[in-house]
Amino acid sequence: MEQTKPQRRTIIFDYWNINKKKKLIEESKISSKKSVTLIENFSNEIFYEIFNYLDVYYVYKAFYNLNIRLQNLLTNSTLPLKINISSMSKSIFQSYNRHIIMPNKHRIISLYLSNSFIVDIIFSPVRIASNFTRLETLIFNNIKSKYLINILNHLVSLPNLSSLIMIPIDCCRNPNEIYQHIFRLPVLKYCKISLKEYSDYYSLPIATNVISSIEHLVITHRFYLTNFNALLSYIPKIRRLTFHYLDGSHNKQLELFSCYSKHLTCVSINMRDINFDKFELMIKNLFHQLQILHITTNYDRTYFDANRWEQIILSSMPDLRIFDFQYINFIENNNNQLIYNSIVNQFCSSFWFQRKWFFGYQFYMEEYQKYVIFYSINPYRRKQYTLYKQLTENFRSRHPTSHINSVDHVNIQDEKAIMNCVNYFRNATKLTLSHNFAESRVWLRIILKRIIPLKQLTTLIIDCDTFSFDQLIKLLHFTPNIHTLTFNSQSITESNSILIQQSETFRLVSNTNKITNVTIKEKYSFENIKLFIALCPQMQNLTIDIYTQHLESIIRFILLKTKINIQHLCSIYIKNIRKSMIGILKTLIESEELLDNYLIKSIDSQLYLWW
């Protein structure tokens, strides 16, 4: 008997709502056996489409144990896999690793790892890295730098690795060794490096027989200007280059730039101690093809010479389309407004107006020091925007800023910083509150109504001198989609833990928030830590700083709570702790049977516990 349309529709919708496939089956006039076969074929196709849209872990979690056919689809398919392991318990990972990752290394095209224990397991022995033959994108977060070098040595054999992001968890003694391994990767196009460095100065040698294929390089740690020319010798194909901290302090003379990339079209540099003479020399030697320039500096007022900029741009960067400039420095003169009005006027000639490059400035106070920020506006192009506690403000533009679409991170320094804000950050997903915020809810209402779409936020950072727990609860009430919370207040107001937890707002926030990653940067009392635990029952990862004398009692409390209230918690990072405390914690965990399947290690005075 031929299946009815509702029956066929149910079968299709059990996997995915794809109207085209549903319509084809509904209109088919075929036998029951052929109909079932066709439906199964379509089901396979639909499953593969799901496979392409979702992370492999969620597909594995949803389908692997349903039936044998779906297991075979998962394990015997040739479809490429994208693996993202940002947070996962040890037992779940062991099963996932055994059934999906290890048998399918040859299918993985993207691999994101942010747990140092998982990196150790997947790449053990380290030569296994060469088996990921289809790997195109690799992201290492929280990996030991020494271990990273060993893995990089085996990645050279991968024929498709085109994108690499590395964020080591510990200090790197020899950055040059990492650079040299990266530059040997044969088809690498994009690379982002974030090293924790020792303070010692290092010198990068000029390339001799190593030429990298990198076209887009981002360096977020300090990089010395004296090494800039040597760096370019390794990356002649570079198109986009970004430095978060280019340091000119070791450069006493004008640098000679003998290396050059004719492909370089986009540069973004945050400079320290690099005067305009040095930067002009860089432009004249290196930036002839440049179309986009983002620069930030805190040094040398000659950067305000508009006429000099005009000449440099016309003669050395004739193709420049975007000029994004920001200057920040302290001020002492009492006639600041007149001075900066005059500077803005210099940037109002036809040269700047025709290119629609406009500038404004603000005076603000930070830690008892007055500062000025002079920057490009209309459009504002940066990902982060800081609202300062302003002394005065002056935008000299015919096109006042209102909606700023480029910004995803808003940093508000002090409650008073937002009172005169006319901007709306429609695409913001990350919010930082710093310095001082009063107990009143005025600032919260202003943010809610005029500045940020609070329900869109996913990351919240509290970095205030004093911030009460009651304020945090009220803010979280208006930001229901926060998944990452960082709390750094030198003085959190002590409160009655029991009374707070009994409040209606606390219960509502605790039951509805989606916070999975919590970082508590200051050492707080046991009572306040209990409040954080009660507030975030969906917590998966906890980073905390604990007084040594309270370590055992707090860890005991947290691990006992994982059996009742915070069952999703699977990792704890403890900062500023002696390596000898590992033995004490092992004894505590095993003698009281708090965990039965766990790993623990110490890296650079930080203790990592995963179960």
Coordinates of C-alpha atoms in Angstrom, one line a residue:
M1 CA 0.0 0.0 0.0
E2 CA 1.4 3.4 -1.0
Q3 CA 2.3 5.7 1.9
T4 CA 0.1 8.7 2.5
K5 CA 1.4 12.3 2.2
P6 CA 1.3 12.9 6.0
Q7 CA 3.3 9.7 6.6
R8 CA 5.9 10.7 4.1
R9 CA 6.0 14.2 5.4
T10 CA 6.6 12.9 9.0
I11 CA 9.6 10.9 7.8
I12 CA 11.2 13.8 6.1
F13 CA 10.6 16.2 8.9
D14 CA 12.2 13.8 11.4
Y15 CA 15.5 14.8 9.8
W16 CA 15.2 18.3 8.3
N17 CA 12.6 20.6 6.9
I18 CA 13.6 20.8 3.2
N19 CA 10.6 21.7 1.2
K20 CA 12.0 20.8 -2.2
K21 CA 12.7 17.2 -1.2
K22 CA 9.4 16.9 0.6
K23 CA 7.5 18.1 -2.5
L24 CA 9.3 15.7 -4.8
I25 CA 8.3 12.7 -2.6
E26 CA 4.7 14.0 -2.1
E27 CA 4.3 14.2 -5.9
S28 CA 5.9 10.8 -6.6
K29 CA 3.6 8.0 -7.8
I30 CA 5.7 5.1 -7.0
S31 CA 5.5 1.8 -5.1
S32 CA 5.8 1.5 -1.4
K33 CA 9.2 -0.2 -1.6
K34 CA 10.6 2.4 -4.0
S35 CA 9.1 5.1 -1.9
V36 CA 10.8 3.9 1.2
T37 CA 14.1 3.6 -0.7
L38 CA 13.7 7.1 -2.1
I39 CA 12.9 8.5 1.3
E40 CA 15.9 6.8 2.8
N41 CA 18.1 8.3 0.1
F42 CA 16.6 11.7 0.7
S43 CA 17.1 11.2 4.4
N44 CA 20.8 10.5 3.9
E45 CA 21.1 13.7 1.8
I46 CA 19.2 15.7 4.4
F47 CA 21.4 14.2 7.2
Y48 CA 24.5 15.3 5.2
E49 CA 23.1 18.8 4.9
I50 CA 22.6 18.8 8.7
F51 CA 26.2 17.5 8.9
N52 CA 27.4 20.5 7.0
Y53 CA 25.6 23.1 9.0
L54 CA 26.3 21.8 12.6
D55 CA 29.4 21.2 14.5
V56 CA 30.3 17.5 14.3
Y57 CA 30.0 17.0 18.1
Y58 CA 26.3 18.1 18.1
V59 CA 25.6 15.8 15.2
Y60 CA 27.4 13.0 17.1
K61 CA 25.5 13.7 20.3
A62 CA 22.1 13.8 18.5
F63 CA 22.4 10.9 16.1
Y64 CA 25.2 8.5 16.9
N65 CA 23.3 6.3 19.4
L66 CA 20.0 6.3 17.5
N67 CA 20.6 3.4 15.2
I68 CA 23.2 1.5 13.2
R69 CA 22.5 3.3 9.9
L70 CA 23.2 6.7 11.4
Q71 CA 26.3 5.4 13.1
N72 CA 27.5 4.2 9.7
L73 CA 26.7 7.5 8.1
L74 CA 28.8 9.2 10.7
T75 CA 31.8 6.9 10.7
N76 CA 31.9 5.6 7.1
S77 CA 31.2 8.8 5.2
T78 CA 33.8 10.7 3.3
L79 CA 32.3 14.1 4.2
P80 CA 34.7 16.6 5.7
L81 CA 34.6 17.2 9.4
K82 CA 34.8 20.4 11.4
I83 CA 35.9 19.7 15.0
N84 CA 35.3 22.5 17.7
I85 CA 36.2 21.4 21.2
S86 CA 35.9 24.5 23.4
S87 CA 34.3 22.9 26.4
M88 CA 33.7 19.2 27.1
S89 CA 33.9 16.9 30.0
K90 CA 36.7 14.3 30.1
S91 CA 34.4 11.3 29.8
I92 CA 32.4 12.8 26.9
F93 CA 35.6 13.7 25.1
Q94 CA 37.0 10.2 25.6
S95 CA 34.0 8.7 23.8
Y96 CA 34.0 11.4 21.1
N97 CA 37.7 11.0 20.5
R98 CA 37.4 7.2 20.3
H99 CA 34.4 7.1 17.9
I100 CA 34.8 10.2 15.8
I101 CA 38.2 12.0 16.0
M102 CA 40.8 9.2 15.9
P103 CA 39.1 7.1 13.2
N104 CA 38.5 10.1 11.0
K105 CA 41.7 12.1 11.2
H106 CA 41.9 12.0 7.4
R107 CA 38.4 13.7 7.1
I108 CA 39.0 16.6 9.5
I109 CA 39.3 20.0 7.7
S110 CA 39.0 22.3 10.7
L111 CA 40.2 21.7 14.3
Y112 CA 39.7 24.1 17.2
L113 CA 41.1 23.1 20.5
S114 CA 41.1 25.3 23.7
N115 CA 41.8 22.7 26.4
S116 CA 45.5 21.9 27.0
F117 CA 44.6 18.4 28.2
I118 CA 42.7 17.6 25.0
V119 CA 45.7 18.9 22.9
D120 CA 47.9 16.5 24.8
I121 CA 45.6 13.6 24.2
I122 CA 44.9 14.2 20.5
F123 CA 48.5 14.8 19.6
S124 CA 50.0 11.9 21.5
P125 CA 52.3 10.8 20.1
V126 CA 53.0 14.2 18.5
R127 CA 53.8 12.6 15.1
I128 CA 50.1 11.9 14.8
A129 CA 49.7 15.5 13.6
S130 CA 50.9 14.5 10.2
N131 CA 47.9 12.2 9.8
F132 CA 45.4 15.1 9.5
T133 CA 46.0 15.2 5.8
R134 CA 42.9 17.2 4.9
L135 CA 43.3 19.8 7.6
E136 CA 42.8 23.3 6.4
T137 CA 42.2 25.3 9.6
L138 CA 43.9 24.7 13.0
I139 CA 43.3 26.8 16.1
F140 CA 45.3 26.2 19.3
N141 CA 44.2 28.1 22.4
N142 CA 45.9 27.4 25.8
I143 CA 48.6 25.2 24.4
K144 CA 52.1 24.9 26.0
S145 CA 54.6 26.8 23.8
K146 CA 57.2 23.9 24.0
Y147 CA 54.5 21.4 22.9
L148 CA 53.4 23.8 20.1
I149 CA 56.9 23.8 18.6
N150 CA 56.9 20.0 18.5
I151 CA 53.5 19.9 16.8
L152 CA 54.5 22.6 14.3
N153 CA 57.5 20.5 13.3
H154 CA 55.0 17.8 12.1
L155 CA 52.5 20.1 10.5
V156 CA 55.1 20.8 7.7
S157 CA 53.9 17.7 5.9
L158 CA 50.2 18.8 5.7
P159 CA 49.4 19.7 2.1
N160 CA 46.2 21.8 2.8
L161 CA 46.9 23.7 6.1
S162 CA 46.1 27.3 5.1
S163 CA 44.9 28.9 8.3
L164 CA 46.6 28.8 11.7
I165 CA 45.8 30.5 15.0
M166 CA 48.0 30.0 18.1
I167 CA 47.5 31.3 21.6
P168 CA 50.0 29.6 24.0
I169 CA 49.1 29.3 27.6
D170 CA 52.6 29.9 28.9
C171 CA 55.5 32.3 28.3
C172 CA 57.5 31.7 25.2
R173 CA 61.3 31.9 25.8
N174 CA 62.3 32.0 22.1
P175 CA 59.6 33.5 19.8
N176 CA 62.0 33.1 16.8
E177 CA 61.8 29.3 17.1
I178 CA 58.0 29.5 16.7
Y179 CA 58.3 32.0 13.8
Q180 CA 60.8 29.8 11.9
H181 CA 58.5 26.8 12.2
I182 CA 55.4 28.8 11.0
F183 CA 57.2 30.2 8.0
R184 CA 58.1 26.6 6.9
L185 CA 54.4 25.6 6.6
P186 CA 54.1 25.1 2.8
V187 CA 50.6 26.5 2.0
L188 CA 49.8 28.7 4.9
K189 CA 47.8 31.8 3.9
Y190 CA 46.4 33.2 7.2
C191 CA 48.2 33.2 10.6
K192 CA 47.4 34.8 13.9
I193 CA 50.0 34.6 16.7
S194 CA 49.5 35.6 20.4
L195 CA 52.5 34.8 22.4
K196 CA 53.2 35.5 26.1
E197 CA 56.7 36.7 26.1
Y198 CA 59.5 37.0 28.6
S199 CA 60.8 40.6 28.8
D200 CA 64.1 39.8 27.2
Y201 CA 64.7 41.5 23.8
Y202 CA 65.1 39.1 20.9
S203 CA 66.4 39.6 17.3
L204 CA 64.9 38.0 14.3
P205 CA 67.4 37.0 11.6
I206 CA 67.0 37.9 8.0
A207 CA 65.5 35.0 5.9
T208 CA 68.0 33.0 3.9
N209 CA 66.3 29.9 2.5
V210 CA 62.8 30.1 4.0
I211 CA 60.0 31.9 2.1
S212 CA 56.5 31.8 3.5
S213 CA 53.3 31.6 1.6
I214 CA 51.5 33.7 4.3
E215 CA 49.2 36.5 2.8
H216 CA 47.5 37.6 6.0
L217 CA 49.5 37.9 9.3
V218 CA 48.2 39.1 12.7
I219 CA 50.6 39.5 15.6
T220 CA 48.9 40.4 18.9
H221 CA 52.0 40.3 21.2
R222 CA 54.8 42.9 21.4
F223 CA 56.9 42.9 18.2
Y224 CA 60.0 45.1 17.9
L225 CA 60.4 47.6 15.1
T226 CA 64.0 46.4 14.7
N227 CA 62.7 43.0 13.6
F228 CA 60.2 44.4 11.1
N229 CA 62.5 44.3 8.1
A230 CA 63.6 40.8 8.9
L231 CA 59.9 39.7 9.2
L232 CA 59.2 41.0 5.7
S233 CA 62.0 38.9 4.3
Y234 CA 60.1 35.8 5.2
I235 CA 56.7 36.9 3.9
P236 CA 57.1 38.5 0.4
K237 CA 53.5 37.5 -0.5
I238 CA 51.9 39.3 2.4
R239 CA 48.7 41.3 1.6
R240 CA 47.3 42.1 5.0
L241 CA 49.5 42.8 8.1
T242 CA 48.4 43.6 11.6
F243 CA 50.4 44.5 14.7
H244 CA 48.6 45.0 18.0
Y245 CA 51.8 46.3 19.6
L246 CA 54.7 47.4 17.4
D247 CA 57.4 48.6 19.8
G248 CA 60.0 51.1 18.6
S249 CA 61.8 51.5 22.0
H250 CA 64.9 49.5 20.9
N251 CA 65.2 51.4 17.7
K252 CA 67.4 54.4 18.3
Q253 CA 68.2 55.1 14.6
L254 CA 66.1 55.3 11.4
E255 CA 65.5 51.8 10.3
L256 CA 66.6 50.7 6.8
F257 CA 63.9 48.6 5.0
S258 CA 65.5 46.5 2.3
C259 CA 62.7 44.0 2.1
Y260 CA 59.5 44.8 0.4
S261 CA 56.1 43.2 -0.6
K262 CA 54.5 44.5 -3.8
H263 CA 51.2 42.8 -2.6
L264 CA 50.8 44.6 0.7
T265 CA 47.5 46.5 0.5
C266 CA 46.2 46.6 4.1
V267 CA 48.1 47.5 7.3
S268 CA 46.9 47.9 10.8
I269 CA 49.4 49.0 13.5
N270 CA 49.2 49.9 17.1
M271 CA 52.5 51.7 17.6
R272 CA 54.5 52.5 20.8
D273 CA 57.5 54.8 20.8
I274 CA 57.7 55.2 17.0
N275 CA 58.1 58.8 15.9
F276 CA 56.7 60.3 12.7
D277 CA 60.1 60.3 11.0
K278 CA 60.4 56.5 11.4
F279 CA 56.9 55.8 10.3
E280 CA 57.3 58.1 7.3
L281 CA 60.3 56.1 6.3
M282 CA 58.3 52.9 6.6
I283 CA 55.6 54.3 4.4
K284 CA 58.0 55.5 1.7
N285 CA 59.7 52.1 1.5
L286 CA 57.0 49.6 2.1
F287 CA 53.5 51.0 1.5
H288 CA 53.4 52.0 -2.1
Q289 CA 50.5 49.6 -2.9
L290 CA 48.6 50.4 0.3
Q291 CA 44.8 50.8 0.1
I292 CA 43.9 50.6 3.8
L293 CA 45.8 52.0 6.7
H294 CA 44.8 51.8 10.4
I295 CA 47.2 53.3 12.9
T296 CA 47.2 54.0 16.6
T297 CA 50.0 55.9 18.3
N298 CA 50.7 57.6 21.7
Y299 CA 53.9 59.3 20.7
D300 CA 55.1 62.4 18.8
R301 CA 52.8 65.3 18.2
T302 CA 54.1 65.7 14.6
Y303 CA 51.6 63.1 13.6
F304 CA 49.1 66.0 13.7
D305 CA 50.8 67.7 10.7
A306 CA 48.0 67.5 8.2
N307 CA 50.1 69.0 5.4
R308 CA 52.8 66.4 5.9
W309 CA 50.2 63.7 5.8
E310 CA 48.8 65.0 2.5
Q311 CA 52.2 65.0 0.9
I312 CA 53.0 61.5 2.1
I313 CA 49.7 60.1 1.0
L314 CA 49.9 61.7 -2.5
S315 CA 53.5 60.7 -3.2
S316 CA 53.8 57.3 -1.4
M317 CA 50.2 55.9 -1.0
P318 CA 48.3 57.2 -4.0
D319 CA 45.8 54.2 -3.9
L320 CA 44.9 54.7 -0.2
R321 CA 41.1 54.4 0.2
I322 CA 40.8 54.1 4.0
F323 CA 42.8 56.2 6.4
D324 CA 41.9 55.4 10.0
F325 CA 44.0 57.3 12.5
Q326 CA 44.0 57.4 16.3
Y327 CA 46.2 59.3 18.7
I328 CA 46.1 59.0 22.5
N329 CA 48.3 60.8 25.0
F330 CA 48.2 62.7 28.3
I331 CA 47.7 66.5 28.3
E332 CA 49.0 69.3 30.6
N333 CA 48.2 72.6 28.8
N334 CA 45.2 74.7 29.9
N335 CA 44.5 75.8 26.4
N336 CA 43.8 72.3 25.1
Q337 CA 40.5 73.0 23.4
L338 CA 41.9 75.9 21.3
I339 CA 44.9 73.7 20.4
Y340 CA 42.9 70.7 19.2
N341 CA 40.3 72.9 17.4
S342 CA 43.2 74.2 15.4
I343 CA 44.4 70.7 14.7
V344 CA 41.0 69.6 13.5
N345 CA 40.9 72.6 11.3
Q346 CA 44.1 71.5 9.6
F347 CA 42.3 68.3 8.6
C348 CA 39.4 70.1 7.0
S349 CA 41.0 71.0 3.7
S350 CA 39.5 69.8 0.3
F351 CA 42.0 66.9 0.4
W352 CA 40.4 65.4 3.4
F353 CA 36.8 66.4 2.6
Q354 CA 37.0 64.9 -0.9
R355 CA 38.1 61.6 0.6
K356 CA 35.4 61.8 3.3
W357 CA 38.1 61.4 6.0
F358 CA 36.9 63.3 9.1
F359 CA 38.3 63.6 12.6
G360 CA 37.2 64.5 16.1
Y361 CA 38.7 64.6 19.6
Q362 CA 37.8 64.1 23.2
F363 CA 39.3 65.0 26.5
Y364 CA 38.9 62.5 29.3
M365 CA 40.1 61.6 32.8
E366 CA 41.6 58.3 33.7
E367 CA 43.3 57.6 37.1
Y368 CA 43.7 61.3 37.9
Q369 CA 45.4 62.0 34.6
K370 CA 43.9 64.0 31.8
Y371 CA 44.1 62.5 28.3
V372 CA 43.2 63.4 24.7
I373 CA 42.1 61.0 22.0
F374 CA 42.1 62.3 18.4
Y375 CA 40.6 59.9 16.0
S376 CA 38.9 59.2 12.7
I377 CA 35.1 59.4 12.5
N378 CA 32.3 58.9 10.0
P379 CA 32.5 56.1 9.6
Y380 CA 34.1 54.8 12.7
R381 CA 35.8 51.5 11.5
R382 CA 37.2 49.8 14.6
K383 CA 35.9 46.7 16.3
Q384 CA 36.2 48.3 19.8
Y385 CA 34.9 51.6 21.1
T386 CA 35.7 53.1 24.5
L387 CA 33.3 55.6 26.2
Y388 CA 35.5 57.7 28.4
K389 CA 34.6 60.0 31.4
Q390 CA 34.8 63.1 29.3
L391 CA 36.0 66.6 30.3
T392 CA 34.9 68.2 27.1
E393 CA 34.0 66.9 23.6
N394 CA 34.2 68.4 20.2
F395 CA 33.3 66.7 16.9
R396 CA 34.2 68.9 14.0
S397 CA 32.2 67.1 11.3
R398 CA 29.2 67.8 9.2
H399 CA 28.1 64.2 9.6
P400 CA 27.6 63.5 13.4
T401 CA 28.1 59.9 14.4
S402 CA 25.0 58.0 15.6
H403 CA 24.9 54.4 14.5
I404 CA 28.3 52.7 14.7
N405 CA 28.1 49.4 12.8
S406 CA 31.7 48.2 13.0
V407 CA 31.9 47.9 16.8
D408 CA 31.4 44.5 18.5
H409 CA 33.0 45.4 21.8
V410 CA 32.0 48.5 23.9
N411 CA 34.1 49.5 26.9
I412 CA 32.4 52.0 29.2
Q413 CA 34.7 53.7 31.6
D414 CA 32.7 55.1 34.5
E415 CA 28.9 55.8 34.7
K416 CA 29.4 59.4 33.7
A417 CA 31.0 58.3 30.4
I418 CA 27.6 57.3 29.0
M419 CA 25.5 60.3 30.0
N420 CA 26.2 62.3 26.8
C421 CA 26.6 59.4 24.4
V422 CA 24.8 59.8 21.1
N423 CA 26.0 56.6 19.6
Y424 CA 24.1 53.3 19.2
F425 CA 26.2 50.2 18.8
R426 CA 23.8 47.9 17.0
N427 CA 26.2 45.1 16.4
A428 CA 27.9 45.0 19.9
T429 CA 28.1 41.5 21.5
K430 CA 30.7 42.3 24.2
L431 CA 30.5 44.8 27.0
T432 CA 33.1 46.0 29.5
L433 CA 32.3 48.2 32.5
S434 CA 35.3 49.7 34.1
H435 CA 36.2 52.2 36.9
N436 CA 33.1 53.3 38.8
F437 CA 29.4 52.6 38.5
A438 CA 27.0 53.8 41.2
E439 CA 24.4 51.7 43.0
S440 CA 21.6 53.5 41.1
R441 CA 20.1 51.9 38.1
V442 CA 20.2 55.1 36.0
W443 CA 23.2 54.0 34.0
L444 CA 21.6 50.6 33.4
R445 CA 18.4 52.2 32.0
I446 CA 20.5 54.5 29.7
I447 CA 22.4 51.5 28.3
L448 CA 19.2 49.6 27.9
K449 CA 17.4 52.4 26.0
R450 CA 20.0 54.2 24.0
I451 CA 23.4 52.6 23.6
I452 CA 23.5 48.8 23.3
P453 CA 21.0 46.0 22.5
L454 CA 21.5 44.2 25.8
K455 CA 19.8 41.0 24.7
Q456 CA 22.4 40.6 22.0
L457 CA 25.4 40.6 24.3
T458 CA 27.2 37.3 24.8
T459 CA 30.3 38.5 26.8
L460 CA 30.3 40.7 29.9
I461 CA 33.4 42.0 31.7
I462 CA 33.2 43.8 35.0
D463 CA 36.4 45.6 35.7
C464 CA 35.4 48.1 38.3
D465 CA 37.0 49.4 41.5
T466 CA 33.7 48.6 43.4
F467 CA 30.8 46.7 42.1
S468 CA 28.1 45.1 44.2
F469 CA 26.7 41.6 43.6
D470 CA 23.2 43.2 43.5
Q471 CA 24.3 45.3 40.5
L472 CA 25.6 42.2 38.7
I473 CA 22.3 40.4 39.2
K474 CA 20.3 43.4 37.9
L475 CA 22.6 43.7 34.8
L476 CA 22.4 39.9 34.1
H477 CA 18.6 40.2 34.3
F478 CA 18.7 42.5 31.2
T479 CA 21.4 40.4 29.4
P480 CA 19.9 36.9 29.2
N481 CA 22.3 35.6 26.5
I482 CA 25.6 36.2 28.2
H483 CA 27.7 33.0 28.0
T484 CA 31.1 34.4 29.2
L485 CA 31.3 36.4 32.4
T486 CA 34.6 38.0 33.7
F487 CA 34.4 39.7 37.1
N488 CA 37.3 41.8 38.3
S489 CA 36.4 44.2 41.1
Q490 CA 38.9 45.0 43.8
S491 CA 36.1 45.4 46.3
I492 CA 32.9 43.5 45.9
T493 CA 30.3 44.7 48.4
E494 CA 29.9 42.1 51.1
S495 CA 26.3 40.9 51.3
N496 CA 24.2 38.3 53.1
S497 CA 24.5 35.3 50.8
I498 CA 21.3 33.7 52.0
L499 CA 19.2 36.8 51.6
I500 CA 20.5 37.5 48.1
Q501 CA 19.7 34.0 46.9
Q502 CA 16.2 34.2 48.3
S503 CA 15.4 37.3 46.2
E504 CA 13.1 36.9 43.3
T505 CA 15.5 38.5 40.8
F506 CA 18.4 36.2 41.8
R507 CA 16.2 33.1 41.4
L508 CA 15.0 34.3 38.0
V509 CA 18.5 35.1 36.8
S510 CA 19.9 31.9 38.2
N511 CA 17.3 29.8 36.5
T512 CA 17.4 31.5 33.1
N513 CA 21.0 32.7 32.4
K514 CA 23.2 30.8 29.9
I515 CA 26.6 31.6 31.4
T516 CA 29.0 28.7 30.8
N517 CA 32.4 30.4 31.2
V518 CA 33.2 32.3 34.5
T519 CA 36.4 34.1 35.4
I520 CA 36.8 35.6 38.9
K521 CA 40.1 37.6 38.8
E522 CA 40.2 38.8 42.4
K523 CA 40.5 36.8 45.6
Y524 CA 37.1 36.9 47.3
S525 CA 35.6 35.5 50.5
F526 CA 34.1 32.1 50.6
E527 CA 30.6 33.6 50.8
N528 CA 31.0 35.6 47.6
I529 CA 32.4 32.6 45.7
K530 CA 29.3 30.6 46.9
L531 CA 27.1 33.3 45.3
F532 CA 28.9 33.0 42.0
I533 CA 28.4 29.2 42.1
A534 CA 24.7 29.6 42.9
L535 CA 24.2 32.3 40.2
C536 CA 25.6 30.3 37.3
P537 CA 24.3 26.7 37.4
Q538 CA 25.1 26.2 33.6
M539 CA 28.8 26.9 34.3
Q540 CA 31.2 24.6 32.4
N541 CA 34.5 26.4 32.9
L542 CA 35.7 28.3 36.0
T543 CA 38.8 30.4 36.3
I544 CA 39.4 31.6 39.9
D545 CA 42.0 33.1 42.2
I546 CA 42.0 31.6 45.7
Y547 CA 43.8 32.3 49.0
T548 CA 46.0 29.3 49.7
Q549 CA 44.5 28.8 53.1
H550 CA 41.0 28.5 51.6
L551 CA 42.0 26.3 48.7
E552 CA 40.9 22.9 50.0
S553 CA 37.6 24.1 51.5
I554 CA 36.6 26.0 48.3
I555 CA 37.6 23.2 45.9
R556 CA 35.7 20.7 48.1
F557 CA 32.6 22.9 48.0
I558 CA 32.8 23.4 44.2
L559 CA 33.3 19.7 43.5
L560 CA 30.5 18.6 45.8
K561 CA 28.2 21.1 44.0
T562 CA 29.0 19.5 40.7
K563 CA 26.9 16.5 41.8
I564 CA 23.9 18.7 42.5
N565 CA 23.8 22.3 41.3
I566 CA 26.6 22.8 38.7
Q567 CA 26.5 19.4 36.9
H568 CA 27.9 20.9 33.7
L569 CA 31.2 22.2 35.3
C570 CA 34.1 20.2 33.9
S571 CA 37.2 22.4 34.4
I572 CA 38.7 24.7 36.9
Y573 CA 41.7 27.0 36.4
I574 CA 43.3 28.3 39.6
K575 CA 45.6 31.3 39.2
N576 CA 48.7 32.2 41.3
I577 CA 49.1 28.8 42.9
R578 CA 52.2 26.9 43.9
K579 CA 53.0 23.7 42.0
S580 CA 53.2 21.9 45.3
M581 CA 49.5 22.3 45.8
I582 CA 48.8 19.6 43.2
G583 CA 49.7 16.9 45.7
I584 CA 47.4 18.4 48.3
L585 CA 44.5 18.6 45.9
K586 CA 45.1 15.1 44.6
T587 CA 44.9 13.8 48.2
L588 CA 41.7 15.8 48.9
I589 CA 40.0 14.6 45.7
E590 CA 40.9 10.9 46.1
S591 CA 40.5 10.6 49.9
E592 CA 37.0 12.1 49.7
E593 CA 36.1 10.6 46.3
L594 CA 35.2 13.9 44.8
L595 CA 36.2 12.9 41.3
D596 CA 37.0 9.5 39.8
N597 CA 38.2 10.4 36.3
Y598 CA 40.3 13.6 36.2
L599 CA 43.6 15.2 35.1
I600 CA 45.5 17.9 36.9
K601 CA 48.7 19.8 36.0
S602 CA 50.5 23.1 36.7
I603 CA 51.7 25.6 34.1
D604 CA 53.3 28.9 34.9
S605 CA 51.9 29.2 38.5
Q606 CA 48.4 28.2 37.3
L607 CA 46.7 24.9 38.2
Y608 CA 44.4 23.2 35.7
L609 CA 41.9 20.6 36.7
W610 CA 39.7 18.7 34.2
W611 CA 37.3 15.9 34.7

